[in-house]
mmCIF file of C-alpha atoms and ligand atoms in Angstrom:
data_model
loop_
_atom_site.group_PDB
_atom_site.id
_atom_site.type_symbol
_atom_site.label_atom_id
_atom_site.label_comp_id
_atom_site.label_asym_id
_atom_site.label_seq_id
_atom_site.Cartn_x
_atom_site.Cartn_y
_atom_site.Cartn_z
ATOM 1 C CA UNK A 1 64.187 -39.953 -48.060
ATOM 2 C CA UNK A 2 63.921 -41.645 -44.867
ATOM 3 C CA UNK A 3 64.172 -37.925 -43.096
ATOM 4 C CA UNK A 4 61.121 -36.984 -45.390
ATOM 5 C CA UNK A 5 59.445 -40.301 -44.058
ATOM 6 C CA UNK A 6 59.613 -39.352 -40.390
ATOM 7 C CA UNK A 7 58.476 -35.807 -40.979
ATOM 8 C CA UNK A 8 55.627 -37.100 -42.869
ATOM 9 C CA UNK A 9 54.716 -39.281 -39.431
ATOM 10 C CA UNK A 10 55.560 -36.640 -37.355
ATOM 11 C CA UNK A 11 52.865 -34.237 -38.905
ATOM 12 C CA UNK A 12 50.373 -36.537 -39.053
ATOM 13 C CA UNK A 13 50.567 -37.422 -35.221
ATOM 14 C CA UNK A 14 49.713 -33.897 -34.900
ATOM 15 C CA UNK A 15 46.825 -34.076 -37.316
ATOM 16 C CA UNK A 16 45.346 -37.037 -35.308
ATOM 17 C CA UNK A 17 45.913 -34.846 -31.807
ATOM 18 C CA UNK A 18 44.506 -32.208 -33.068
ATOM 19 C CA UNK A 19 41.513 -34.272 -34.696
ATOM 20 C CA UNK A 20 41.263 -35.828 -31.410
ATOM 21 C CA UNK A 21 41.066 -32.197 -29.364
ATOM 22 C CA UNK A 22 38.059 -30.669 -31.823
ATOM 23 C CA UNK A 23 35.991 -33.823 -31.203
ATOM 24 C CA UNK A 24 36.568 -33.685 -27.530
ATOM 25 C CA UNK A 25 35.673 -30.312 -27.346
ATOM 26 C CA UNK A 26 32.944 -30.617 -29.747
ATOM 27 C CA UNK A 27 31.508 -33.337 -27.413
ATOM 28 C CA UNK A 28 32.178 -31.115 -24.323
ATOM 29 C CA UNK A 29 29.989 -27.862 -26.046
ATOM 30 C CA UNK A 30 27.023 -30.277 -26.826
ATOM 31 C CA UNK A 31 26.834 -32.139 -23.315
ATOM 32 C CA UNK A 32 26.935 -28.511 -21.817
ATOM 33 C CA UNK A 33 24.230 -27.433 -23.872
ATOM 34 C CA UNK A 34 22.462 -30.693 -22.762
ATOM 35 C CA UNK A 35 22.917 -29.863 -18.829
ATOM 36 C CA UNK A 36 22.079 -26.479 -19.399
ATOM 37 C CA UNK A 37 18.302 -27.378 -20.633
ATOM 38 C CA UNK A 38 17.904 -30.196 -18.394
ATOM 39 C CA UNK A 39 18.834 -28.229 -15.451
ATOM 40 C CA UNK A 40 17.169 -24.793 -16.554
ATOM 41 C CA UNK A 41 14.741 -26.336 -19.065
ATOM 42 C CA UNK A 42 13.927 -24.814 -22.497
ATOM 43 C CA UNK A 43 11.421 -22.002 -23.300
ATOM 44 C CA UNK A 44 11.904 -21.492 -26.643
ATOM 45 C CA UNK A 45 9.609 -18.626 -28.009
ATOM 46 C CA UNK A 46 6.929 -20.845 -30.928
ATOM 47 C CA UNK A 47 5.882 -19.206 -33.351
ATOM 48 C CA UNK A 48 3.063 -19.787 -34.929
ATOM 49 C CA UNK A 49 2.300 -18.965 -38.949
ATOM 50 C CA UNK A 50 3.109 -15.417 -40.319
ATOM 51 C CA UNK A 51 -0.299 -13.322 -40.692
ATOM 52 C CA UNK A 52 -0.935 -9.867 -41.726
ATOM 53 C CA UNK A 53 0.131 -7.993 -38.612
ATOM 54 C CA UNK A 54 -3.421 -6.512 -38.759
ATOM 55 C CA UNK A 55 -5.261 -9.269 -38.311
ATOM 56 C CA UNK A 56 -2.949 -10.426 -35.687
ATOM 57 C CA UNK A 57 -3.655 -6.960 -33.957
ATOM 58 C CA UNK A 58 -7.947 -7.279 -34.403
ATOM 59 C CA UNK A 59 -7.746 -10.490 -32.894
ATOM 60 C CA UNK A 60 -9.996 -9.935 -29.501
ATOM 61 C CA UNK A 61 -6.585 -11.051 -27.349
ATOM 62 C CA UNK A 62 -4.467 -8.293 -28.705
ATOM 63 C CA UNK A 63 -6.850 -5.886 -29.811
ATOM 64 C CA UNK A 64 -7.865 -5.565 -25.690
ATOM 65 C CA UNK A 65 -4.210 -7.276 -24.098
ATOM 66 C CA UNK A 66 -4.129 -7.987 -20.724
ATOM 67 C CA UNK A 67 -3.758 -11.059 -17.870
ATOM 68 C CA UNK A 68 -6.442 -13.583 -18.383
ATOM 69 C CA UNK A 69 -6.905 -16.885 -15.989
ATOM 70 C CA UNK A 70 -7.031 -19.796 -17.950
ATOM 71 C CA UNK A 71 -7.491 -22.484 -14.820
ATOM 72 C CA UNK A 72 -7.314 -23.015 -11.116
ATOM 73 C CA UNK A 73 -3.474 -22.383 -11.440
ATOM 74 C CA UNK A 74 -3.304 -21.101 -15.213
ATOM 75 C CA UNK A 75 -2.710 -18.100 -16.447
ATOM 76 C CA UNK A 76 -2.595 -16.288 -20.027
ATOM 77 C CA UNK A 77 -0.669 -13.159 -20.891
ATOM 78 C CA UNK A 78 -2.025 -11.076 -23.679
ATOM 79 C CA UNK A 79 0.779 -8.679 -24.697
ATOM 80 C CA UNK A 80 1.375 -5.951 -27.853
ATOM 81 C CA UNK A 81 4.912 -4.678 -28.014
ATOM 82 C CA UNK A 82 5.094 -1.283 -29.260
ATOM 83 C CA UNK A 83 7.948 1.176 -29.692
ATOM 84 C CA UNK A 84 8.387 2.198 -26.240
ATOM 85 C CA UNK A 85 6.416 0.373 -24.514
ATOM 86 C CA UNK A 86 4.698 -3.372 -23.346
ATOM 87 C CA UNK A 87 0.967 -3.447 -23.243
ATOM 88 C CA UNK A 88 0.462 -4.418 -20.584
ATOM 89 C CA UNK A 89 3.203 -3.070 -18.872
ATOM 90 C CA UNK A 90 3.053 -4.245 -15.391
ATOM 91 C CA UNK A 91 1.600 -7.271 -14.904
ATOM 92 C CA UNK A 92 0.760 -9.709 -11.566
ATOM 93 C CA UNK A 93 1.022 -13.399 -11.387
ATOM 94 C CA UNK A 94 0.661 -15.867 -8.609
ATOM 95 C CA UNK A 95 3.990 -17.623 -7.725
ATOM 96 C CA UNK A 96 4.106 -21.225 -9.008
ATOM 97 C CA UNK A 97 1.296 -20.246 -12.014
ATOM 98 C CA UNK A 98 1.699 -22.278 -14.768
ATOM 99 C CA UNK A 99 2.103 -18.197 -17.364
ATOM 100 C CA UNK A 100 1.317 -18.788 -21.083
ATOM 101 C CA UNK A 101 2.802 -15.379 -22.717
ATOM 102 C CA UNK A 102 1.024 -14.807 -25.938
ATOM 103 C CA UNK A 103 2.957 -11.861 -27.996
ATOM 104 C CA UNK A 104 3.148 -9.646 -30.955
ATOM 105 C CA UNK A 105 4.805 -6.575 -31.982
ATOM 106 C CA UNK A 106 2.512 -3.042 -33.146
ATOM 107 C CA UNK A 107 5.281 -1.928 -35.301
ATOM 108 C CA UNK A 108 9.239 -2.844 -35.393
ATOM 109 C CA UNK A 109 11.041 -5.977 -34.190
ATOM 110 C CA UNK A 110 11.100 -5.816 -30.415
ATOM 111 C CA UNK A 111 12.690 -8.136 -27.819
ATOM 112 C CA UNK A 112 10.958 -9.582 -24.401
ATOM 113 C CA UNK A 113 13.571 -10.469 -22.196
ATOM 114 C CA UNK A 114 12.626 -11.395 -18.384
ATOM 115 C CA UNK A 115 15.522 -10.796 -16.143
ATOM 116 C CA UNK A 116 16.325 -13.623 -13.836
ATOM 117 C CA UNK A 117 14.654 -16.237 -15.894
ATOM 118 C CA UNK A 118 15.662 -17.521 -19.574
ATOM 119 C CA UNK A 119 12.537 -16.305 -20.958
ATOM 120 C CA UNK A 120 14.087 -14.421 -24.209
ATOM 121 C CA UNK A 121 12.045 -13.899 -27.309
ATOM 122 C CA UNK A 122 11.488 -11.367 -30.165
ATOM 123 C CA UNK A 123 7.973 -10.168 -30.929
ATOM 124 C CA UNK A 124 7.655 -9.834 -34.873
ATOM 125 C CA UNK A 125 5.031 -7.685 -36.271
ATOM 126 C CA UNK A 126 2.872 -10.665 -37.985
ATOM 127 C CA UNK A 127 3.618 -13.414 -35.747
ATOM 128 C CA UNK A 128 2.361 -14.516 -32.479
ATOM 129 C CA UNK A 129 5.485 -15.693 -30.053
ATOM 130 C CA UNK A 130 4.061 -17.885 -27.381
ATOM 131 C CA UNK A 131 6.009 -19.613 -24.173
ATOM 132 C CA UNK A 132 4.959 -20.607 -20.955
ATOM 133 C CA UNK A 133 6.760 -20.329 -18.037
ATOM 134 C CA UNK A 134 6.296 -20.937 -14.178
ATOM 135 C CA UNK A 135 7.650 -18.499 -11.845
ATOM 136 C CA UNK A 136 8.791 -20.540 -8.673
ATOM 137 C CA UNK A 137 9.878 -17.589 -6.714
ATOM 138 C CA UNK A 138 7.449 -14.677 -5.770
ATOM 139 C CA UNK A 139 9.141 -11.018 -6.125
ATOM 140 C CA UNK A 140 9.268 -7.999 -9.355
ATOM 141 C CA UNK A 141 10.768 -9.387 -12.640
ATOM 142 C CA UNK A 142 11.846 -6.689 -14.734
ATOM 143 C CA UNK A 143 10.872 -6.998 -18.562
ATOM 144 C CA UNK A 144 13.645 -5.426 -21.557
ATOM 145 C CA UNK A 145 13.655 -4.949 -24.952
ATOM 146 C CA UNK A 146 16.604 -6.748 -26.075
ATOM 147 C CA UNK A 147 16.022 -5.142 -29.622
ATOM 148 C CA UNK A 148 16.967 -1.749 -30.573
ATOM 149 C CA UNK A 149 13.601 -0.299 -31.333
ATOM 150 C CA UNK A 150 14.236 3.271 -31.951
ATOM 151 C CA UNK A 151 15.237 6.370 -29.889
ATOM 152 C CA UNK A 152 13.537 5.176 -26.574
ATOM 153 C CA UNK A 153 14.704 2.045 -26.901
ATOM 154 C CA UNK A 154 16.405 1.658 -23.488
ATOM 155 C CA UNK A 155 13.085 2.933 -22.082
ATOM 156 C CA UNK A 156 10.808 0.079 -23.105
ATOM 157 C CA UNK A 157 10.967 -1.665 -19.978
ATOM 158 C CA UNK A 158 7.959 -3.730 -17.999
ATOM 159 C CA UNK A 159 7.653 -5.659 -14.962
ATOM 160 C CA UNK A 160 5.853 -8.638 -13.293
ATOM 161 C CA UNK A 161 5.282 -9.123 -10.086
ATOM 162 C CA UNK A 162 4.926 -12.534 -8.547
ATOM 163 C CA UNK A 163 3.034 -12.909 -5.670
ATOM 164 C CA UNK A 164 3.172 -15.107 -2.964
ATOM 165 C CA UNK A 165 0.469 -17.782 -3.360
ATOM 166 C CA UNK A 166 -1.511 -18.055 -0.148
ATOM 167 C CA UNK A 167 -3.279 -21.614 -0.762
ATOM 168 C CA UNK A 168 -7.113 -20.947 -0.490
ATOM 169 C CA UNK A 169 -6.674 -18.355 -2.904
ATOM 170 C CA UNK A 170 -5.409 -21.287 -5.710
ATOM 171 C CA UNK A 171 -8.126 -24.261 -4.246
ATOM 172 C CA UNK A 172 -11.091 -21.186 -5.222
ATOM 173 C CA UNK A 173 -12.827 -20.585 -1.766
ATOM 174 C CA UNK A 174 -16.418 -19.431 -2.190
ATOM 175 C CA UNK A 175 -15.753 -16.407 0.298
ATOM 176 C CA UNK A 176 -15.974 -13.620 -1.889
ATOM 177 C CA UNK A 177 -13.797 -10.299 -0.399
ATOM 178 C CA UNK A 178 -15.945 -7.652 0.656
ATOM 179 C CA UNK A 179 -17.031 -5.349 -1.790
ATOM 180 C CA UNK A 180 -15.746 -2.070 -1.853
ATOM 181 C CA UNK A 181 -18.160 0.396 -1.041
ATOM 182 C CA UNK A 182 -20.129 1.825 -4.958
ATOM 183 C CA UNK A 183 -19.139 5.056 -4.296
ATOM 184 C CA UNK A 184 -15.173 4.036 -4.943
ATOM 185 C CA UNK A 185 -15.609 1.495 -6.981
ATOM 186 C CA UNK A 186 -14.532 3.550 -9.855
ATOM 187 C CA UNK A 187 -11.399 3.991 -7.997
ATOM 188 C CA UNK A 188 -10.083 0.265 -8.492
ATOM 189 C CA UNK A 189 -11.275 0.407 -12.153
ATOM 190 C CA UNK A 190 -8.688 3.762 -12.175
ATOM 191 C CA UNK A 191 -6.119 1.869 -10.240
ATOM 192 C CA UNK A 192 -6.540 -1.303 -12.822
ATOM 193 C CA UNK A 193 -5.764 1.253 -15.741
ATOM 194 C CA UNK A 194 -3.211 3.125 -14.057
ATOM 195 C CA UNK A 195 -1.408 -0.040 -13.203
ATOM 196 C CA UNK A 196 -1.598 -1.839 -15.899
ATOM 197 C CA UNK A 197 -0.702 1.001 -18.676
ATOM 198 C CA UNK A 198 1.226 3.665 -16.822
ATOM 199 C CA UNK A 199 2.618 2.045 -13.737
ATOM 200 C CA UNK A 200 5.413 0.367 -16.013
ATOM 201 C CA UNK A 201 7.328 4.057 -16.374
ATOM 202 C CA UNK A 202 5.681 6.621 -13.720
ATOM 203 C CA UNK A 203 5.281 3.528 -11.317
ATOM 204 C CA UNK A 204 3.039 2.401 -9.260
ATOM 205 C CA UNK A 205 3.720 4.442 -6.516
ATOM 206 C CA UNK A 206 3.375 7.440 -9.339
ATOM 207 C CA UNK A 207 7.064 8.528 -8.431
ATOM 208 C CA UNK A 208 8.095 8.385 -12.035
ATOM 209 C CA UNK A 209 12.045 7.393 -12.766
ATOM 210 C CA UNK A 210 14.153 10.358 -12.583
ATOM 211 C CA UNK A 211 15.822 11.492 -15.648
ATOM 212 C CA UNK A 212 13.425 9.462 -17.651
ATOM 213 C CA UNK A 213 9.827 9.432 -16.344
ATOM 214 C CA UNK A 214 8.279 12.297 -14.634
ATOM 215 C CA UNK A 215 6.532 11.647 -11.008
ATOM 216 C CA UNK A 216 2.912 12.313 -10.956
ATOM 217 C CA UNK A 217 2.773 11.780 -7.159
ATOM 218 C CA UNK A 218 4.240 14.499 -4.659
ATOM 219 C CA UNK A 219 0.955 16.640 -6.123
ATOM 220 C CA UNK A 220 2.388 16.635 -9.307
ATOM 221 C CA UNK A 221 -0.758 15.568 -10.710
ATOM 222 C CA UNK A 222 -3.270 17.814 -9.015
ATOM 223 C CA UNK A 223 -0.669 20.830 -10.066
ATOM 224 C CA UNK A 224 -1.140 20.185 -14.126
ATOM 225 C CA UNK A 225 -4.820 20.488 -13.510
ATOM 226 C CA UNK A 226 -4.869 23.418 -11.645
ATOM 227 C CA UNK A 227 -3.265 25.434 -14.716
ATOM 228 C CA UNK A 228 -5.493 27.199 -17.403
ATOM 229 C CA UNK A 229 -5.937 24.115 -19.823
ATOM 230 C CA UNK A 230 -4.777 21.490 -17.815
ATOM 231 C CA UNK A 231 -7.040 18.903 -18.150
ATOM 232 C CA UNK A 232 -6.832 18.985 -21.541
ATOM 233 C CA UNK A 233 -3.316 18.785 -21.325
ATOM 234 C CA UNK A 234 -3.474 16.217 -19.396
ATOM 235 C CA UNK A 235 -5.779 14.190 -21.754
ATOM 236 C CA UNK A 236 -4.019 15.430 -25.068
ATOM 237 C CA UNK A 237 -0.429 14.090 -23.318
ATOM 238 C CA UNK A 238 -2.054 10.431 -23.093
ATOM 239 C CA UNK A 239 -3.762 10.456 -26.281
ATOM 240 C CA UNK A 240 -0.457 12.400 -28.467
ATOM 241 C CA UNK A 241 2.483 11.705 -26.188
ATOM 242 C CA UNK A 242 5.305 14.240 -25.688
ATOM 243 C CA UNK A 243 8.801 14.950 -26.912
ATOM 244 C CA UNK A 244 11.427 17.043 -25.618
ATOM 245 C CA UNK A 245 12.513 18.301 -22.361
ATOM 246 C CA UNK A 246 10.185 18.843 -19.599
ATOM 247 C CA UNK A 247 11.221 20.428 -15.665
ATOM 248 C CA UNK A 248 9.591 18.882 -12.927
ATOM 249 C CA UNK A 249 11.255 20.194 -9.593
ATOM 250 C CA UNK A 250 13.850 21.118 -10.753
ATOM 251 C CA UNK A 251 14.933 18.067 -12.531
ATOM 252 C CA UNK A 252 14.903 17.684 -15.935
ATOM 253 C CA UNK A 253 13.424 14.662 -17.772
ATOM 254 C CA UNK A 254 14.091 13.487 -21.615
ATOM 255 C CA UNK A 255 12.351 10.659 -21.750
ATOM 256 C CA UNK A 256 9.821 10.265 -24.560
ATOM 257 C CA UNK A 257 6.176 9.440 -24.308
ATOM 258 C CA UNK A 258 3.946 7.364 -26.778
ATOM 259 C CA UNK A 259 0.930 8.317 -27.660
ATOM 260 C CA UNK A 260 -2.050 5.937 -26.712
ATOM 261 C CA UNK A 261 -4.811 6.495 -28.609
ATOM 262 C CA UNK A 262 -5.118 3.217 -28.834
ATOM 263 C CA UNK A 263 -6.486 3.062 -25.065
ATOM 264 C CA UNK A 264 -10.457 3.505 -24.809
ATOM 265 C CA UNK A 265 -11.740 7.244 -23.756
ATOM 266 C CA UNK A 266 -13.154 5.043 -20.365
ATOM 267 C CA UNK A 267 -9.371 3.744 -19.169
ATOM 268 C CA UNK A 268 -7.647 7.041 -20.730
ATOM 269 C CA UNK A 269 -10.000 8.817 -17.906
ATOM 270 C CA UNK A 270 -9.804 6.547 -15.394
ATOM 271 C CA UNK A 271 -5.520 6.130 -15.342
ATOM 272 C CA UNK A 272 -5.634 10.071 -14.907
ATOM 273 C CA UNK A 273 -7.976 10.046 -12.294
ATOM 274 C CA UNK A 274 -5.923 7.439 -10.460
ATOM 275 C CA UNK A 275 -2.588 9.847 -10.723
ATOM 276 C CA UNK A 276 -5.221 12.607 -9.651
ATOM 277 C CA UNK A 277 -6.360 11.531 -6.148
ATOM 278 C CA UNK A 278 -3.963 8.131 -5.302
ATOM 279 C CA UNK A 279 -0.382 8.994 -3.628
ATOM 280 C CA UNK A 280 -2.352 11.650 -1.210
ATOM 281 C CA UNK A 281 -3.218 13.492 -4.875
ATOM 282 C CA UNK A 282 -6.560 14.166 -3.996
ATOM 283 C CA UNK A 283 -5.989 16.231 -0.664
ATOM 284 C CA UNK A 284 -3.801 18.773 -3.243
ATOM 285 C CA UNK A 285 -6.489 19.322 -5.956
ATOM 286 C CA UNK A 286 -8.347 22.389 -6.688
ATOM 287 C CA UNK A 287 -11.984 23.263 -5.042
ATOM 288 C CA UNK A 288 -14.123 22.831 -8.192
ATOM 289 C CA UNK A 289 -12.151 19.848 -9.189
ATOM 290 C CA UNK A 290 -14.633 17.026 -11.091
ATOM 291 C CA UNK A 291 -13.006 13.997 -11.828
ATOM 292 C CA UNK A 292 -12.124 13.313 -15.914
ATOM 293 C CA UNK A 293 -14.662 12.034 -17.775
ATOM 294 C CA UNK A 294 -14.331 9.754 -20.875
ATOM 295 C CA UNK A 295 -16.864 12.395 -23.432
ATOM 296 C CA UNK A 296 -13.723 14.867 -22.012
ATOM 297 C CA UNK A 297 -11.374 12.181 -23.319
ATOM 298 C CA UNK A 298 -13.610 11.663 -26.518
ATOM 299 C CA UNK A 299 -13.882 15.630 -27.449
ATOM 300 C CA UNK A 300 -9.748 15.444 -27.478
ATOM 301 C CA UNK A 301 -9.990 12.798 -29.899
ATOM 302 C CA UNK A 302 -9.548 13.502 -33.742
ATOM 303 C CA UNK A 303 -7.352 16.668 -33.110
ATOM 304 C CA UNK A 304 -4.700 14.958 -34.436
ATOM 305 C CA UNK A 305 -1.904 16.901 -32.474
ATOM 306 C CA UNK A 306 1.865 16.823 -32.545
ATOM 307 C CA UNK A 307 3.946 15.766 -29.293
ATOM 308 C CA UNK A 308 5.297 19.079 -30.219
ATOM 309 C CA UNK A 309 1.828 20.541 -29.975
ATOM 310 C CA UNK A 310 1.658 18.894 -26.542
ATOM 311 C CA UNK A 311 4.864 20.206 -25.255
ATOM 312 C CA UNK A 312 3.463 23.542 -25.995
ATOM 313 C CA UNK A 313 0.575 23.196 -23.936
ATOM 314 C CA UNK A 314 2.568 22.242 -21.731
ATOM 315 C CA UNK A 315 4.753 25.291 -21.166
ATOM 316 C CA UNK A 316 1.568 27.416 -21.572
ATOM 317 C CA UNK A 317 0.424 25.825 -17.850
ATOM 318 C CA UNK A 318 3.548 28.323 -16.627
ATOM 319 C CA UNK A 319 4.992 25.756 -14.191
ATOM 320 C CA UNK A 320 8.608 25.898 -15.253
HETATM 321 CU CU1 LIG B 1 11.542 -2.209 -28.192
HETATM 322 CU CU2 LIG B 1 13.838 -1.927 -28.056
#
């Protein structure tokens, strides 16, 4: 009996250690989480009331995304997440902007994760996610789809760039830059569109990502429009995307390009032109070479083609 009786205490001790051990570490995980937000702060995607994704889609924001400035220092970031891509997909912010990201998602669940930061979100079809974040140090922060998405899933990738602030250029000076001379002035309206919706995979500097992404520099470019049907090739493989292997110097590239339709006939022309004559493009192109118009873009339109359809046009240019 008494031998019972001392067991009995025994266990119990332990009971009370181990009580004692949970609520100390208990204590220990929720003052870590505390530290953690007051040294890195929160950015906790909101989101605001489920809508039909359509509506969400034809609102002016997302229906033409881009980089808006909202204030002296202010910032807003339009973006559509589609499978494989971010629209936009390469986007530039001072250093020290105060960045409100306003998201959705075109089809599936995607993620929009910014490395180097805790920005982490998902982008639902329906809903609008919505953070703001300021970037304190300038430099390229890459963007990932933390959600699988679909085959090209590890291919949906963006980036920012931060630039360094120089101060007049927050206070507003009234010198306006120069103005580029009219006769290039469409150029900068074909860099803006190359930048903003192709620069994320073929870069900026058009040399693609090898393996995945295709360069258009190197007189890549200016050799798909010399074939027989090359514009059009060129035009259809914006407006259908591709699928399936491709040789480009000898290396081959899976990757898998989206359609965009979605794009107007004016910035479908004007990215192409960009990857026609920047990169020391234009010094390779043919003779009688005009640059792309959008009524090109426009008769290409409505032909409802296959990537498959594509690729063959493709291999009918003879470059393999
Ligand atoms: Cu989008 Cu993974």
């Amino acid at each position: 009996m008494a031998d019972n009786n001392s067991a009995h205490h025994a266990v119990e001790r332990f009971e009370k250690i181990w009580i004692m051990l949970s609520l100390v570490l208990l204590v220990i995980f929720v003052s870590l989480v505390f530290y953690a937000v007051s040294i890195h702060g929160a950015h906790i995607g909101h989101a605001e009331p489920r809508q039909d994704p359509q509506k969400i889609l034809a609102m002016p924001e997302f229906a033409d995304p881009g980089v808006v400035q909202t204030g002296p220092n202010s910032y807003q970031v339009n973006m559509v997440a589609q499978a494989f891509s971010f629209i936009p997909g390469d986007i530039e912010v001072p250093e020290g902007a105060e960045v409100t990201f306003r998201m959705t998602s075109r089809d599936v669940i995607h993620g929009f994760q910014v490395r180097g930061t805790n920005i982490n979100v998902e982008l639902i079809p329906g809903d609008i996610a919505s953070l703001t974040y300021t970037f304190d140090r300038p430099g390229e922060y890459l963007i990932i789809c933390n959600q699988y998405c679909g085959v090209a899933h590890q291919n949906m990738l963006g980036k920012i760039h931060v630039g360094e602030t120089d101060a007049e250029q927050v206070a507003g000076t009234d010198d306006e830059p120069a103005e580029a001379p009219a006769a290039d002035a469409w150029m900068a309206d074909a860099e803006r569109a190359w930048n903003s919706q192709c620069a994320a995979c073929h870069g900026r500097d058009g040399s693609g990502a090898r393996g995945a992404f295709p360069p258009l520099a190197d007189g890549h470019a200016p050799a798909l429009v010399a074939g027989d049907g090359g514009r059009e090739y060129l035009i259809n493989v914006v407006l259908y995307g591709l699928a399936g292997a491709i040789e480009v110097d000898g290396v081959s590239y899976r990757g898998m390009m989206p359609g965009m339709a979605r794009l107007s006939d004016e910035d479908i022309a004007a990215a192409l032109n960009h990857s026609l004559h920047a990169w020391g493009n234009a010094d390779e192109l043919p003779d009688a070479f005009a640059r792309v118009t959008s009524d090109e873009v426009a008769q290409q339109r409505d032909r409802g083609l296959s990537t498959g359809d594509v690729l063959e046009q493709r291999k009918a240019l003879g470059l393999d």
